[in-house]
Amino acid sequence: MTEFLNFIDGRFVPGRAEAFANHFPSTGEVLGEVRAADRDQVDEAVGAAQRALKGPWGRMALAERVALLRKVADGINARFDEFLAAEIRDTGKPRSIASHIDIPRGAANFNVFADQVMTLSNESFEMATPDGGGALNYAVRGPRGVIAVVCPWNLPLLLMTWKVAPALACGNTVVVKPSEETPATATLLGEVMNAAGIPPGVYNVVHGHGPGSAGEFLTRHPGVNGITFTGETSTGEAIMAASSRGVRPVSLELGGKNAGIIFDDADFDKTMEGIGRACFANTGQVCLGTERIYVQRGIFDRVAEGLAAKARAYRFGDPFDPATTMGPVISTEHRAKVLSYYDRAAKGGAQVLAGGGVPSIQGYEGGYWVEPTVWTGLAEDSPVIREEIFGPCTHLQPFDTEDEAIALANNSPYGLATTIWTESLGRAHRVARQVEVGISWVNCWFLRDLRTPFGGAKASGIGREGGVHSMEFYTELRNICIKL
C-alpha cells in the first residue's frame, strides 16, 4: 500500500494529523494512505518557503532559474510512465486521455512559462518637470513571495503545474495543497524537484482536507503572500474570505455552467464531434464542460439524436486499457451528487435521450461509475440547468433567434466559457462578443494557446491566468522615478 507523505523543505515527512485512505475510483479499493499535515507542519512548510526566498533561490539569476524549470519539465517526461500510472490510479481516467493531455501538459507548463518569463517586458516613461530637467519612470518586477497553491482533483498535475510553473518562473516559492482525492502526482513531483536541483523550500506539498485542515491552515497563514485556487465557487468564496486577513491577492478559477450554442448553419459532423467532447470528456469533470446546449429549432431533433448516439458510444472499464474511453467520477460522494441531479431531472419531467443511471461493468462493480446522459424538456429555472453538476451530462433546449440564444446563454450566475457552432463568420464574431464569459470558442472546444488570458466572469472567478496574465499575478510591480 502506498504511503503519501508531505514534502517540506526538500524532504518527505509523514503528516502528524489524522491519515486517510486514497481510493482507486475505477474499483473503489483502497490503494494507499495519505498522511495529512497538521497546523505546525503547514507552518513549517511556509517557513521553509520564506527562507528559500532569502537563500540561493532568491539570489539566482533569471537564466539559471529558467534552466532549472526546463530540467523539471525534462524530469517529468523522463518519468512519464510513473506520472501517468499515478494519475490514472488517483482519478480513474482512461490512459487514452491522461497520456495525451494530463502528463504532457503537466510537463509543458514549465517550458511555456520558462519561455514567457524570458520575454517579459516592463514599461518606462519620460516626463517633463517644472525645472526642465525631466524625470524617468520605469517599472521593475519582483516575486510576490510565498504562494499558496490549492489544487482541484479533475486535472491534478496539469492544473497544479499551471500555477506552480509561472510562480517559480517569477522567483516565488510555493506551498501546494493538492486535493485530498488526488495526492499522488504533487508528491511525486517533489522527487523531480530534488533531482533537478531546485533548492529546498522552493516547492512544498502539504496534504489534508479543507476546513479545519491543511487547506484552511494554509490559506489563513499570515506568511502566505498570495493564494491561487481552481475549484468550486463555494470553496473559492471561503478562500477569498481567508485572504482578506492581511489583504492578500487571490487568483480564483471557479465553477461554470457553460452553454453551447448550435446554429442551423453549423457543420453537423464537426459540431457533433466537438460538442460531444465538450459534454463528456473526462467524465464531464471539466470546469469548461458544456452542461446546457441551445440548438436552433430547425436542426434540434437531428442534434438531439446525434448527441445521444455519442453518449451511448462510450466504453467503460479498465482505465489502463487503450479501448476504454470513459472513466468513473472521482469519488463515491461525487457520484452521489451527480446521481442526485439525474434523479431531479427525472422527477422534474425531463425526457432522457441517453443514460440517466449507472452502467453495469463486470469486474468494476465497486467503482464510481455513472452513465453519460442527455436530457431535454426541463424549464430554464430547473436546478439541473442552473447549478453546476460536474458530471457527464447535458440538457438540450431549442431556440429560434440569435438574440434568444444569447439571452439564454447569459441567463446564469456563472460565466466561464461557451462554445458556438456556426459557419457564418459575422455571426461568430457577434455572438462570441456578447456571451458573458471568459473564453468563447467558435467551432471548437478546449483549444488552448497558453499565452492567452484564461479565467471566468461573474461567479466563475477573479483574475486571469496564462502568458503575461499569470506573470501579473505572480509578480509585485514597482515603479522607480529618477529625477534627471
XYZ file of C-alpha atoms in Angstrom:
484
model
C 0.000 0.000 0.000
C 1.345 3.400 -0.996
C 2.016 5.998 1.680
C 1.683 9.622 0.552
C 3.969 11.902 2.555
C 4.243 15.642 2.782
C 7.184 17.337 1.069
C 8.618 20.124 3.233
C 11.967 21.880 2.803
C 13.192 19.296 0.311
C 12.346 16.264 2.488
C 9.464 13.793 2.601
C 7.896 13.749 6.040
C 4.870 11.863 7.432
C 1.974 14.020 8.469
C 1.094 14.376 12.112
C -2.656 14.849 11.556
C -5.106 12.018 11.053
C -4.340 9.856 7.993
C -6.992 8.990 5.440
C -7.420 6.478 2.626
C -6.653 7.020 -1.056
C -9.126 5.155 -3.297
C -8.959 3.887 -6.875
C -12.135 5.334 -8.435
C -12.465 2.536 -11.004
C -12.930 -0.138 -8.337
C -13.336 1.704 -5.041
C -10.440 -0.238 -3.494
C -8.008 1.434 -1.113
C -4.631 1.973 -2.774
C -2.822 3.932 -0.108
C -2.823 6.152 2.929
C -2.429 9.928 2.890
C -0.505 11.310 5.872
C -2.117 14.715 6.420
C -0.136 17.684 7.717
C -1.133 19.342 10.951
C -1.106 23.089 11.624
C 2.512 23.077 12.799
C 3.661 21.278 9.649
C 1.867 23.785 7.456
C 3.689 26.470 9.410
C 6.970 24.612 8.787
C 6.245 24.495 5.049
C 5.505 28.221 4.908
C 8.641 28.913 6.950
C 10.743 26.830 4.560
C 9.276 28.745 1.619
C 10.083 32.063 3.311
C 13.674 31.033 3.983
C 14.130 29.889 0.387
C 13.225 33.386 -0.817
C 16.225 34.715 1.127
C 18.552 31.915 0.074
C 20.144 30.782 -3.205
C 16.772 30.727 -4.991
C 16.125 34.381 -4.197
C 19.593 35.371 -5.423
C 19.537 33.185 -8.517
C 19.896 34.794 -11.946
C 16.859 34.522 -14.207
C 18.694 32.408 -16.797
C 19.721 29.902 -14.133
C 16.194 29.736 -12.733
C 14.779 29.134 -16.211
C 17.301 26.354 -16.824
C 16.129 24.617 -13.647
C 12.488 24.847 -14.750
C 13.399 23.162 -18.023
C 15.104 20.408 -16.056
C 11.855 19.906 -14.123
C 9.966 19.526 -17.410
C 12.576 17.046 -18.608
C 12.321 15.186 -15.319
C 8.566 14.728 -15.654
C 8.968 13.487 -19.211
C 11.765 11.124 -18.189
C 9.392 9.560 -15.648
C 6.336 9.854 -17.879
C 5.062 6.344 -17.223
C 5.294 6.799 -13.434
C 3.359 10.055 -13.551
C 0.823 8.503 -15.915
C 0.212 5.491 -13.685
C -0.075 7.711 -10.596
C -2.609 9.983 -12.294
C -4.704 7.066 -13.537
C -4.766 5.402 -10.115
C -5.788 8.668 -8.453
C -8.526 9.627 -10.924
C -9.561 6.500 -12.826
C -9.385 8.453 -16.070
C -8.541 6.439 -19.187
C -4.947 6.134 -20.317
C -6.036 7.492 -23.704
C -6.840 10.836 -22.056
C -4.144 11.106 -19.383
C -1.324 10.153 -21.758
C -2.296 12.791 -24.317
C -3.391 15.674 -22.054
C -2.611 15.461 -18.337
C 1.035 14.406 -18.277
C 2.267 16.159 -21.458
C 0.658 19.454 -20.412
C 1.859 18.984 -16.844
C 5.445 18.964 -18.129
C 4.916 21.533 -20.889
C 3.740 24.185 -18.428
C 7.294 24.518 -17.103
C 8.707 25.125 -20.582
C 5.895 27.505 -21.553
C 6.439 29.775 -18.571
C 10.224 29.494 -18.824
C 9.829 30.969 -22.312
C 7.329 33.561 -21.118
C 9.409 34.972 -18.285
C 12.409 35.447 -20.572
C 10.404 37.775 -22.822
C 8.534 39.671 -20.112
C 8.832 43.430 -20.605
C 8.079 46.452 -18.407
C 7.000 49.992 -19.154
C 9.077 53.161 -18.932
C 8.014 56.784 -19.309
C 9.859 60.066 -19.645
C 8.124 63.059 -18.084
C 8.603 66.800 -18.034
C 9.298 68.569 -14.728
C 8.848 72.267 -13.816
C 12.601 72.878 -13.710
C 13.059 71.487 -17.222
C 15.336 68.687 -16.104
C 12.782 65.922 -16.594
C 12.399 62.570 -14.955
C 12.389 58.932 -15.954
C 9.897 56.399 -14.619
C 10.467 52.709 -15.125
C 8.848 49.587 -13.726
C 10.574 46.574 -12.217
C 9.113 43.257 -11.182
C 9.923 41.115 -8.206
C 8.428 37.901 -6.848
C 5.285 38.271 -4.775
C 6.617 35.881 -2.140
C 5.161 32.654 -0.775
C 2.252 31.438 -2.920
C -0.387 29.025 -1.619
C -1.426 26.747 -4.482
C -4.720 24.988 -3.752
C -5.459 22.414 -6.438
C -8.507 20.545 -7.791
C -8.860 16.825 -8.405
C -10.080 16.742 -12.005
C -6.738 17.514 -13.733
C -4.337 17.185 -10.801
C -0.883 17.505 -12.378
C -1.896 19.772 -15.245
C -3.693 22.377 -13.135
C -1.129 22.231 -10.339
C 1.814 22.932 -12.656
C -0.288 25.549 -14.477
C 0.124 27.532 -11.240
C 3.441 26.300 -9.869
C 5.371 26.849 -13.121
C 4.656 30.592 -13.510
C 5.017 31.143 -9.764
C 8.519 29.637 -9.793
C 9.403 31.311 -13.092
C 8.816 34.657 -11.390
C 11.040 33.722 -8.444
C 8.345 32.874 -5.891
C 8.229 29.852 -3.632
C 5.140 27.666 -3.262
C 3.251 25.553 -0.775
C 0.934 23.205 -2.661
C -2.197 21.715 -1.127
C -3.391 19.026 -3.558
C -6.937 17.769 -3.410
C -7.369 15.081 -0.780
C -8.700 12.870 -3.591
C -5.563 13.097 -5.739
C -2.311 13.321 -3.738
C -0.023 11.280 -5.984
C 1.458 13.475 -8.712
C 2.061 16.518 -6.489
C 4.006 14.226 -4.150
C 5.935 12.580 -6.979
C 6.885 15.997 -8.316
C 8.881 16.564 -5.122
C 11.293 13.856 -6.257
C 11.664 15.556 -9.633
C 12.278 18.928 -7.988
C 15.102 17.497 -5.904
C 16.642 15.704 -8.867
C 16.500 18.887 -10.970
C 18.364 20.849 -8.306
C 15.519 23.083 -7.148
C 16.684 24.361 -3.719
C 14.926 23.085 -0.594
C 11.892 25.110 0.444
C 11.052 26.353 -3.051
C 8.442 23.632 -3.657
C 6.496 22.231 -0.704
C 3.448 19.933 -0.500
C 1.072 19.593 2.438
C -1.718 17.028 2.381
C -5.108 17.264 4.009
C -8.663 18.458 3.614
C -10.094 21.977 3.565
C -11.914 23.368 6.629
C -10.124 22.641 9.882
C -7.273 21.012 7.992
C -4.284 21.826 5.772
C -6.317 23.858 3.287
C -7.614 26.271 5.909
C -4.309 26.363 7.804
C -2.507 27.325 4.592
C -4.902 29.933 3.201
C -5.183 31.665 6.590
C -1.434 31.619 7.262
C -0.063 35.173 7.638
C 3.191 34.161 5.955
C 1.416 33.474 2.650
C 1.638 36.405 0.214
C -0.828 35.232 -2.427
C -3.336 32.442 -2.995
C -4.260 30.727 -6.244
C -7.109 28.244 -6.431
C -9.068 26.271 -9.007
C -12.261 24.569 -7.871
C -15.874 25.073 -6.943
C -17.268 28.524 -6.247
C -18.244 27.918 -2.615
C -14.661 26.946 -1.746
C -13.412 29.985 -3.647
C -15.637 32.194 -1.520
C -14.169 30.679 1.657
C -10.621 31.218 0.364
C -11.434 34.805 -0.579
C -12.710 35.421 2.950
C -9.495 33.928 4.374
C -7.369 36.105 2.079
C -8.987 39.276 3.436
C -6.919 38.843 6.592
C -3.736 40.583 5.607
C -5.279 41.841 2.342
C -3.606 39.214 0.185
C -4.302 38.866 -3.533
C -6.189 35.879 -4.887
C -6.488 34.248 -8.289
C -9.660 32.160 -8.487
C -10.792 29.955 -11.372
C -14.144 28.680 -10.183
C -17.227 26.817 -11.310
C -19.183 27.064 -14.516
C -22.489 26.137 -16.088
C -21.278 26.580 -19.613
C -23.600 26.953 -22.560
C -23.136 25.626 -26.063
C -24.948 27.355 -28.944
C -25.566 25.465 -32.189
C -26.931 27.408 -35.163
C -28.671 25.741 -38.077
C -25.808 26.516 -40.493
C -23.253 24.605 -38.401
C -21.214 21.815 -39.964
C -23.087 18.880 -38.432
C -20.308 16.286 -38.237
C -17.763 18.760 -36.908
C -20.279 20.008 -34.360
C -21.169 16.537 -33.113
C -17.534 15.634 -32.608
C -16.769 18.868 -30.766
C -19.903 19.185 -28.668
C -19.674 15.517 -27.686
C -16.209 16.114 -26.259
C -17.401 19.297 -24.555
C -20.135 17.381 -22.724
C -18.463 14.097 -21.862
C -14.659 14.454 -21.848
C -13.042 13.451 -18.547
C -16.446 12.069 -17.486
C -17.769 15.634 -17.551
C -15.366 16.668 -14.784
C -14.026 19.703 -16.609
C -14.761 23.238 -15.470
C -15.042 24.200 -19.143
C -17.522 21.412 -19.941
C -20.874 22.094 -21.585
C -23.843 21.165 -19.377
C -26.507 23.090 -21.320
C -26.881 23.353 -25.089
C -29.129 25.653 -27.092
C -29.925 24.379 -30.582
C -31.678 26.266 -33.371
C -35.078 24.699 -33.760
C -34.741 23.536 -37.375
C -31.917 21.096 -36.503
C -32.892 20.318 -32.903
C -34.086 16.738 -33.454
C -31.058 15.834 -35.532
C -28.640 17.240 -32.951
C -30.503 15.507 -30.113
C -30.302 12.165 -31.889
C -26.634 12.654 -32.756
C -25.575 13.650 -29.249
C -27.489 10.778 -27.670
C -25.653 8.405 -30.006
C -22.336 9.933 -28.879
C -23.292 9.342 -25.239
C -24.180 5.707 -25.864
C -20.917 5.015 -27.708
C -18.560 5.394 -24.735
C -16.771 2.319 -23.422
C -16.202 1.772 -19.695
C -13.701 -0.471 -17.991
C -10.029 -0.784 -17.125
C -8.508 2.723 -17.401
C -5.165 1.228 -18.436
C -6.847 -0.444 -21.463
C -6.498 1.780 -24.557
C -10.005 0.714 -25.622
C -11.592 2.373 -22.566
C -12.972 5.803 -23.446
C -14.744 6.878 -20.231
C -13.708 6.542 -16.626
C -15.599 6.875 -13.347
C -16.212 10.057 -11.399
C -13.736 10.852 -8.657
C -15.433 9.536 -5.516
C -18.483 7.883 -4.058
C -19.571 11.265 -2.672
C -19.308 12.914 -6.061
C -21.190 10.071 -7.717
C -23.988 10.575 -5.209
C -24.081 14.258 -6.109
C -24.225 13.587 -9.864
C -26.880 10.909 -9.464
C -28.957 13.246 -7.295
C -29.223 15.556 -10.314
C -30.115 12.597 -12.523
C -32.937 11.888 -10.081
C -34.040 15.526 -10.002
C -34.125 15.644 -13.792
C -36.339 12.555 -13.924
C -38.658 13.873 -11.235
C -38.774 17.254 -12.975
C -40.171 15.707 -16.140
C -37.036 15.589 -18.280
C -37.035 13.425 -21.374
C -33.984 11.187 -21.072
C -32.439 10.750 -24.522
C -29.479 8.684 -23.294
C -28.114 7.387 -19.989
C -29.611 8.544 -16.740
C -28.261 5.826 -14.487
C -25.304 3.641 -13.534
C -23.658 1.255 -16.012
C -23.022 -2.377 -15.157
C -19.329 -3.190 -15.640
C -18.135 -6.693 -14.851
C -15.152 -6.640 -12.523
C -15.591 -2.967 -11.682
C -18.812 -3.057 -9.700
C -17.310 -1.108 -6.795
C -16.227 1.813 -8.958
C -17.803 5.243 -9.049
C -19.497 4.949 -12.429
C -22.315 6.986 -13.963
C -23.760 6.927 -17.465
C -23.205 9.823 -19.862
C -26.628 11.426 -20.022
C -28.595 13.703 -22.366
C -31.869 15.374 -21.390
C -34.391 17.722 -22.894
C -37.690 19.186 -21.736
C -36.741 20.929 -18.484
C -37.630 24.533 -17.670
C -34.784 27.047 -17.584
C -35.227 27.567 -13.832
C -34.621 23.893 -13.083
C -31.668 23.249 -10.735
C -30.367 20.815 -13.362
C -29.927 23.781 -15.715
C -28.943 26.407 -13.131
C -26.426 24.509 -10.976
C -23.048 23.003 -11.830
C -23.248 19.205 -11.767
C -19.687 18.384 -12.882
C -20.637 15.104 -14.465
C -21.057 13.623 -17.980
C -24.435 15.171 -18.673
C -26.092 17.945 -20.649
C -29.524 19.403 -21.368
C -30.762 20.422 -24.830
C -33.125 23.348 -25.411
C -34.365 24.732 -28.761
C -34.198 28.416 -29.735
C -35.367 30.437 -32.709
C -33.331 33.652 -32.974
C -29.773 34.747 -32.385
C -30.822 37.203 -29.686
C -32.758 34.478 -27.887
C -29.735 32.177 -27.900
C -27.510 34.886 -26.404
C -30.075 35.676 -23.706
C -30.402 32.002 -22.775
C -26.636 31.525 -22.615
C -26.225 34.598 -20.391
C -29.030 33.592 -18.025
C -26.645 32.101 -15.482
C -24.755 33.221 -12.384
C -21.652 31.707 -13.972
C -19.536 32.946 -16.844
C -16.583 30.710 -17.581
C -16.836 29.524 -21.198
C -19.040 28.946 -24.199
C -18.750 27.019 -27.437
C -20.501 28.391 -30.536
C -21.126 26.441 -33.722
C -21.852 28.286 -36.989
C -20.409 28.662 -40.481
C -21.270 32.381 -40.542
C -18.173 34.461 -39.798
C -20.214 37.552 -38.969
C -22.465 35.666 -36.567
C -19.465 34.009 -34.916
C -17.934 37.396 -34.101
C -21.225 38.926 -32.966
C -22.243 36.133 -30.643
C -18.772 35.475 -29.213
C -18.540 39.109 -28.100
C -21.950 39.107 -26.430
C -21.805 35.932 -24.339
C -20.695 36.915 -20.829
C -17.798 34.522 -20.330
C -14.043 34.490 -20.013
C -13.492 32.409 -23.159
C -15.633 31.879 -26.256
C -14.778 29.028 -28.602
C -16.130 29.047 -32.148
C -16.332 25.713 -33.985
C -14.030 24.122 -31.415
C -13.702 23.346 -27.729
C -10.743 23.156 -25.347
C -8.403 24.589 -27.990
C -5.862 26.462 -25.886
C -2.980 28.787 -26.671
C -1.281 29.071 -23.280
C -0.280 32.689 -23.945
C -3.905 33.850 -23.947
C -5.965 35.046 -20.943
C -7.876 32.311 -19.159
C -10.435 32.822 -16.404
C -14.085 33.417 -15.670
C -16.632 36.194 -15.346
C -19.380 36.557 -12.728
C -19.296 33.677 -10.198
C -16.717 31.809 -12.272
C -13.710 33.551 -10.836
C -11.415 36.504 -10.351
C -8.293 37.213 -12.375
C -6.739 35.696 -15.467
C -4.074 33.052 -15.969
C -1.919 32.294 -18.997
C 1.005 34.070 -20.609
C 1.730 37.546 -19.283
C -1.533 37.433 -17.299
C -0.083 34.788 -14.978
C 3.035 36.890 -14.581
C 0.930 39.841 -13.452
C -0.379 37.830 -10.519
C 2.899 36.204 -9.504
C 4.951 39.420 -9.504
C 4.919 42.610 -7.494
C 5.228 45.569 -9.857
C 7.181 48.570 -8.579
C 7.728 51.947 -10.173
C 11.049 53.791 -9.870
C 11.101 57.524 -10.589
C 14.512 59.116 -11.273
C 14.770 62.887 -11.291
C 17.172 63.902 -14.039
